[in-house]
Amino acid sequence: DQNNPIELRHDWAAIQWLLTNIRGNAVIVESAQVAYYREAGSRIASMTGLSGIVGMHEGEQRYGDLVGLRAALHNEFWSTLDLGRTQQLLDELQVDLVYVGPLERFVHPDGVQKLAVMAENGQLQMLFSNERAIIYAVPGRLAQTRQGFYAPVVQTAMR
């Protein structure tokens, strides 16, 4: 809003890092609780081609009950302060990367603080940071290639 401008240069630098360093179809969680077109919700997934938790036009492409459940889990990810439940959500949603930028700091300040605690506990690994943006990796979900890129680890099905 007019009282809380967001400087896009921090997001831009993080987007450039992702485009340079991530290969494959990693799943990234970011705030999408704001409108896509005016408030730039899902901007990181949109600008990088990475998979987000809930897409911009999900309601047009899938049954409402499927979209509603996933959107509810996405909202819970940011709102719960329970570290164990957050870890369960990371696993359930198969998240590889977590993005914290100026928008997330404004919309989800408690969620951002929770993620910092998880990083201190080793539940998340910081891959990138600048003044206002952080990209965390979920341990065990990405592997670094010989070329230095990060790519999702292929998960094998349990029998």
PDB file of C-alpha atoms in Angstrom:
ATOM      1  CA  ASP A   1       0.000   0.000   0.000  1.00  0.00           C
ATOM      2  CA  GLN A   2       1.027   3.660  -0.073  1.00  0.00           C
ATOM      3  CA  ASN A   3       2.451   3.467   3.436  1.00  0.00           C
ATOM      4  CA  ASN A   4       4.510   0.345   2.794  1.00  0.00           C
ATOM      5  CA  PRO A   5       6.329   0.502  -0.534  1.00  0.00           C
ATOM      6  CA  ILE A   6       8.342  -2.525  -1.562  1.00  0.00           C
ATOM      7  CA  GLU A   7      11.677  -2.045  -3.292  1.00  0.00           C
ATOM      8  CA  LEU A   8      11.776  -4.623  -6.057  1.00  0.00           C
ATOM      9  CA  ARG A   9      15.576  -4.572  -6.389  1.00  0.00           C
ATOM     10  CA  HIS A  10      15.881  -7.108  -3.575  1.00  0.00           C
ATOM     11  CA  ASP A  11      13.479  -9.504  -5.298  1.00  0.00           C
ATOM     12  CA  TRP A  12      15.231  -8.844  -8.621  1.00  0.00           C
ATOM     13  CA  ALA A  13      18.621  -9.877  -7.212  1.00  0.00           C
ATOM     14  CA  ALA A  14      17.119 -13.047  -5.717  1.00  0.00           C
ATOM     15  CA  ILE A  15      15.351 -13.879  -8.989  1.00  0.00           C
ATOM     16  CA  GLN A  16      18.636 -13.490 -10.867  1.00  0.00           C
ATOM     17  CA  TRP A  17      20.359 -15.788  -8.359  1.00  0.00           C
ATOM     18  CA  LEU A  18      17.644 -18.425  -8.790  1.00  0.00           C
ATOM     19  CA  LEU A  19      17.837 -18.229 -12.590  1.00  0.00           C
ATOM     20  CA  THR A  20      21.610 -18.650 -12.442  1.00  0.00           C
ATOM     21  CA  ASN A  21      21.868 -21.324  -9.744  1.00  0.00           C
ATOM     22  CA  ILE A  22      18.764 -23.546  -9.749  1.00  0.00           C
ATOM     23  CA  ARG A  23      18.131 -26.218 -12.360  1.00  0.00           C
ATOM     24  CA  GLY A  24      15.144 -28.509 -12.708  1.00  0.00           C
ATOM     25  CA  ASN A  25      11.654 -28.002 -11.401  1.00  0.00           C
ATOM     26  CA  ALA A  26      12.142 -27.053  -7.784  1.00  0.00           C
ATOM     27  CA  VAL A  27       9.097 -26.165  -5.684  1.00  0.00           C
ATOM     28  CA  ILE A  28       9.323 -22.772  -4.005  1.00  0.00           C
ATOM     29  CA  VAL A  29       7.045 -21.375  -1.308  1.00  0.00           C
ATOM     30  CA  GLU A  30       6.521 -17.635  -1.133  1.00  0.00           C
ATOM     31  CA  SER A  31       3.632 -15.429  -0.107  1.00  0.00           C
ATOM     32  CA  ALA A  32       0.675 -15.715  -2.432  1.00  0.00           C
ATOM     33  CA  GLN A  33      -1.941 -14.318  -0.111  1.00  0.00           C
ATOM     34  CA  VAL A  34      -2.037 -11.096  -2.104  1.00  0.00           C
ATOM     35  CA  ALA A  35      -3.365 -10.604  -5.612  1.00  0.00           C
ATOM     36  CA  TYR A  36      -1.054 -11.646  -8.417  1.00  0.00           C
ATOM     37  CA  TYR A  37      -1.542  -8.743 -10.782  1.00  0.00           C
ATOM     38  CA  ARG A  38      -1.508  -5.696  -8.499  1.00  0.00           C
ATOM     39  CA  GLU A  39       0.448  -6.822  -5.452  1.00  0.00           C
ATOM     40  CA  ALA A  40       2.843  -9.243  -7.183  1.00  0.00           C
ATOM     41  CA  GLY A  41       1.796 -12.413  -5.365  1.00  0.00           C
ATOM     42  CA  SER A  42       3.630 -15.523  -6.632  1.00  0.00           C
ATOM     43  CA  ARG A  43       6.173 -13.218  -8.260  1.00  0.00           C
ATOM     44  CA  ILE A  44       9.210 -15.407  -7.677  1.00  0.00           C
ATOM     45  CA  ALA A  45       7.679 -18.547  -9.171  1.00  0.00           C
ATOM     46  CA  SER A  46       6.276 -16.500 -12.043  1.00  0.00           C
ATOM     47  CA  MET A  47       9.574 -14.800 -12.863  1.00  0.00           C
ATOM     48  CA  THR A  48      11.721 -17.939 -12.581  1.00  0.00           C
ATOM     49  CA  GLY A  49       9.473 -20.705 -13.888  1.00  0.00           C
ATOM     50  CA  LEU A  50       9.822 -22.619 -10.613  1.00  0.00           C
ATOM     51  CA  SER A  51       6.737 -24.353  -9.264  1.00  0.00           C
ATOM     52  CA  GLY A  52       4.800 -22.481  -6.609  1.00  0.00           C
ATOM     53  CA  ILE A  53       2.442 -23.935  -4.041  1.00  0.00           C
ATOM     54  CA  VAL A  54      -0.658 -22.333  -5.556  1.00  0.00           C
ATOM     55  CA  GLY A  55      -0.645 -20.877  -9.057  1.00  0.00           C
ATOM     56  CA  MET A  56      -2.341 -17.730 -10.249  1.00  0.00           C
ATOM     57  CA  HIS A  57      -5.115 -19.474 -12.184  1.00  0.00           C
ATOM     58  CA  GLU A  58      -5.460 -22.701 -10.199  1.00  0.00           C
ATOM     59  CA  GLY A  59      -9.188 -22.184  -9.689  1.00  0.00           C
ATOM     60  CA  GLU A  60      -9.660 -22.149 -13.462  1.00  0.00           C
ATOM     61  CA  GLN A  61      -7.671 -25.322 -14.036  1.00  0.00           C
ATOM     62  CA  ARG A  62      -8.550 -27.625 -11.131  1.00  0.00           C
ATOM     63  CA  TYR A  63     -11.542 -28.568  -9.005  1.00  0.00           C
ATOM     64  CA  GLY A  64     -12.189 -26.078  -6.238  1.00  0.00           C
ATOM     65  CA  ASP A  65     -11.809 -28.578  -3.405  1.00  0.00           C
ATOM     66  CA  LEU A  66      -8.269 -29.412  -4.559  1.00  0.00           C
ATOM     67  CA  VAL A  67      -7.282 -25.765  -4.846  1.00  0.00           C
ATOM     68  CA  GLY A  68      -8.917 -24.877  -1.546  1.00  0.00           C
ATOM     69  CA  LEU A  69      -7.047 -27.576   0.370  1.00  0.00           C
ATOM     70  CA  ARG A  70      -3.681 -26.604  -1.084  1.00  0.00           C
ATOM     71  CA  ALA A  71      -4.355 -22.900  -0.503  1.00  0.00           C
ATOM     72  CA  ALA A  72      -5.321 -23.664   3.113  1.00  0.00           C
ATOM     73  CA  LEU A  73      -2.055 -25.569   3.641  1.00  0.00           C
ATOM     74  CA  HIS A  74      -0.153 -22.672   2.075  1.00  0.00           C
ATOM     75  CA  ASN A  75      -1.837 -20.209   4.442  1.00  0.00           C
ATOM     76  CA  GLU A  76      -1.113 -22.508   7.371  1.00  0.00           C
ATOM     77  CA  PHE A  77       2.559 -22.646   6.379  1.00  0.00           C
ATOM     78  CA  TRP A  78       2.871 -18.911   6.939  1.00  0.00           C
ATOM     79  CA  SER A  79       0.524 -18.615   9.928  1.00  0.00           C
ATOM     80  CA  THR A  80       1.510 -21.527  12.170  1.00  0.00           C
ATOM     81  CA  LEU A  81       4.286 -20.865  14.645  1.00  0.00           C
ATOM     82  CA  ASP A  82       4.656 -24.582  15.384  1.00  0.00           C
ATOM     83  CA  LEU A  83       8.055 -25.606  13.971  1.00  0.00           C
ATOM     84  CA  GLY A  84       7.084 -29.279  13.826  1.00  0.00           C
ATOM     85  CA  ARG A  85       3.929 -28.528  11.859  1.00  0.00           C
ATOM     86  CA  THR A  86       5.885 -26.248   9.533  1.00  0.00           C
ATOM     87  CA  GLN A  87       8.313 -29.103   8.874  1.00  0.00           C
ATOM     88  CA  GLN A  88       5.366 -31.417   8.148  1.00  0.00           C
ATOM     89  CA  LEU A  89       3.993 -28.880   5.665  1.00  0.00           C
ATOM     90  CA  LEU A  90       7.370 -28.596   3.936  1.00  0.00           C
ATOM     91  CA  ASP A  91       7.363 -32.369   3.540  1.00  0.00           C
ATOM     92  CA  GLU A  92       3.696 -32.692   2.547  1.00  0.00           C
ATOM     93  CA  LEU A  93       3.906 -29.909  -0.043  1.00  0.00           C
ATOM     94  CA  GLN A  94       7.276 -31.237  -1.270  1.00  0.00           C
ATOM     95  CA  VAL A  95       8.913 -27.828  -0.897  1.00  0.00           C
ATOM     96  CA  ASP A  96      12.526 -27.469  -2.042  1.00  0.00           C
ATOM     97  CA  LEU A  97      13.007 -23.715  -1.517  1.00  0.00           C
ATOM     98  CA  VAL A  98      11.504 -21.059   0.747  1.00  0.00           C
ATOM     99  CA  TYR A  99      11.571 -17.418  -0.314  1.00  0.00           C
ATOM    100  CA  VAL A 100      11.500 -14.508   2.098  1.00  0.00           C
ATOM    101  CA  GLY A 101      11.457 -11.057   0.550  1.00  0.00           C
ATOM    102  CA  PRO A 102      10.035  -7.641   1.346  1.00  0.00           C
ATOM    103  CA  LEU A 103       6.450  -8.792   0.719  1.00  0.00           C
ATOM    104  CA  GLU A 104       6.789 -11.813   3.030  1.00  0.00           C
ATOM    105  CA  ARG A 105       8.338  -9.611   5.712  1.00  0.00           C
ATOM    106  CA  PHE A 106       5.350  -7.252   5.532  1.00  0.00           C
ATOM    107  CA  VAL A 107       2.534  -9.804   5.206  1.00  0.00           C
ATOM    108  CA  HIS A 108       3.962 -12.608   7.408  1.00  0.00           C
ATOM    109  CA  PRO A 109       6.401 -11.122   9.967  1.00  0.00           C
ATOM    110  CA  ASP A 110       5.857 -13.945  12.492  1.00  0.00           C
ATOM    111  CA  GLY A 111       6.243 -16.565   9.752  1.00  0.00           C
ATOM    112  CA  VAL A 112       9.508 -14.959   8.638  1.00  0.00           C
ATOM    113  CA  GLN A 113      10.824 -15.031  12.209  1.00  0.00           C
ATOM    114  CA  LYS A 114       9.807 -18.702  12.498  1.00  0.00           C
ATOM    115  CA  LEU A 115      11.844 -19.496   9.372  1.00  0.00           C
ATOM    116  CA  ALA A 116      14.895 -17.763  10.833  1.00  0.00           C
ATOM    117  CA  VAL A 117      14.597 -19.982  13.927  1.00  0.00           C
ATOM    118  CA  MET A 118      14.295 -23.053  11.700  1.00  0.00           C
ATOM    119  CA  ALA A 119      17.489 -22.004   9.911  1.00  0.00           C
ATOM    120  CA  GLU A 120      19.265 -21.605  13.252  1.00  0.00           C
ATOM    121  CA  ASN A 121      18.065 -25.128  14.153  1.00  0.00           C
ATOM    122  CA  GLY A 122      19.346 -26.605  10.874  1.00  0.00           C
ATOM    123  CA  GLN A 123      15.839 -27.268   9.528  1.00  0.00           C
ATOM    124  CA  LEU A 124      16.496 -24.838   6.679  1.00  0.00           C
ATOM    125  CA  GLN A 125      19.725 -23.884   4.928  1.00  0.00           C
ATOM    126  CA  MET A 126      20.328 -20.357   3.677  1.00  0.00           C
ATOM    127  CA  LEU A 127      21.469 -20.373   0.045  1.00  0.00           C
ATOM    128  CA  PHE A 128      21.185 -16.659  -0.758  1.00  0.00           C
ATOM    129  CA  SER A 129      20.637 -13.418   1.092  1.00  0.00           C
ATOM    130  CA  ASN A 130      20.758  -9.697   0.544  1.00  0.00           C
ATOM    131  CA  GLU A 131      19.442  -6.741   2.564  1.00  0.00           C
ATOM    132  CA  ARG A 132      15.782  -7.796   2.289  1.00  0.00           C
ATOM    133  CA  ALA A 133      15.623 -11.224   0.619  1.00  0.00           C
ATOM    134  CA  ILE A 134      16.590 -14.729   1.732  1.00  0.00           C
ATOM    135  CA  ILE A 135      16.348 -18.020  -0.114  1.00  0.00           C
ATOM    136  CA  TYR A 136      16.332 -21.100   2.088  1.00  0.00           C
ATOM    137  CA  ALA A 137      16.715 -24.704   0.936  1.00  0.00           C
ATOM    138  CA  VAL A 138      14.974 -27.570   2.674  1.00  0.00           C
ATOM    139  CA  PRO A 139      17.786 -29.982   3.664  1.00  0.00           C
ATOM    140  CA  GLY A 140      17.805 -33.171   1.608  1.00  0.00           C
ATOM    141  CA  ARG A 141      15.581 -31.766  -1.147  1.00  0.00           C
ATOM    142  CA  LEU A 142      18.310 -30.250  -3.368  1.00  0.00           C
ATOM    143  CA  ALA A 143      21.721 -31.485  -4.406  1.00  0.00           C
ATOM    144  CA  GLN A 144      24.570 -29.420  -5.748  1.00  0.00           C
ATOM    145  CA  THR A 145      25.852 -30.631  -9.110  1.00  0.00           C
ATOM    146  CA  ARG A 146      29.497 -30.772 -10.175  1.00  0.00           C
ATOM    147  CA  GLN A 147      28.857 -27.564 -12.126  1.00  0.00           C
ATOM    148  CA  GLY A 148      27.727 -25.838  -8.927  1.00  0.00           C
ATOM    149  CA  PHE A 149      24.009 -25.690  -9.701  1.00  0.00           C
ATOM    150  CA  TYR A 150      21.345 -26.840  -7.270  1.00  0.00           C
ATOM    151  CA  ALA A 151      18.750 -29.326  -8.524  1.00  0.00           C
ATOM    152  CA  PRO A 152      15.907 -31.249  -6.866  1.00  0.00           C
ATOM    153  CA  VAL A 153      16.825 -34.668  -5.587  1.00  0.00           C
ATOM    154  CA  VAL A 154      14.796 -37.375  -7.289  1.00  0.00           C
ATOM    155  CA  GLN A 155      12.607 -38.909  -4.598  1.00  0.00           C
ATOM    156  CA  THR A 156      12.045 -42.637  -4.953  1.00  0.00           C
ATOM    157  CA  ALA A 157       8.664 -44.093  -4.106  1.00  0.00           C
ATOM    158  CA  MET A 158       8.373 -46.137  -0.922  1.00  0.00           C
ATOM    159  CA  ARG A 159       7.160 -49.717  -1.398  1.00  0.00           C
TER     160      ARG A 159
END
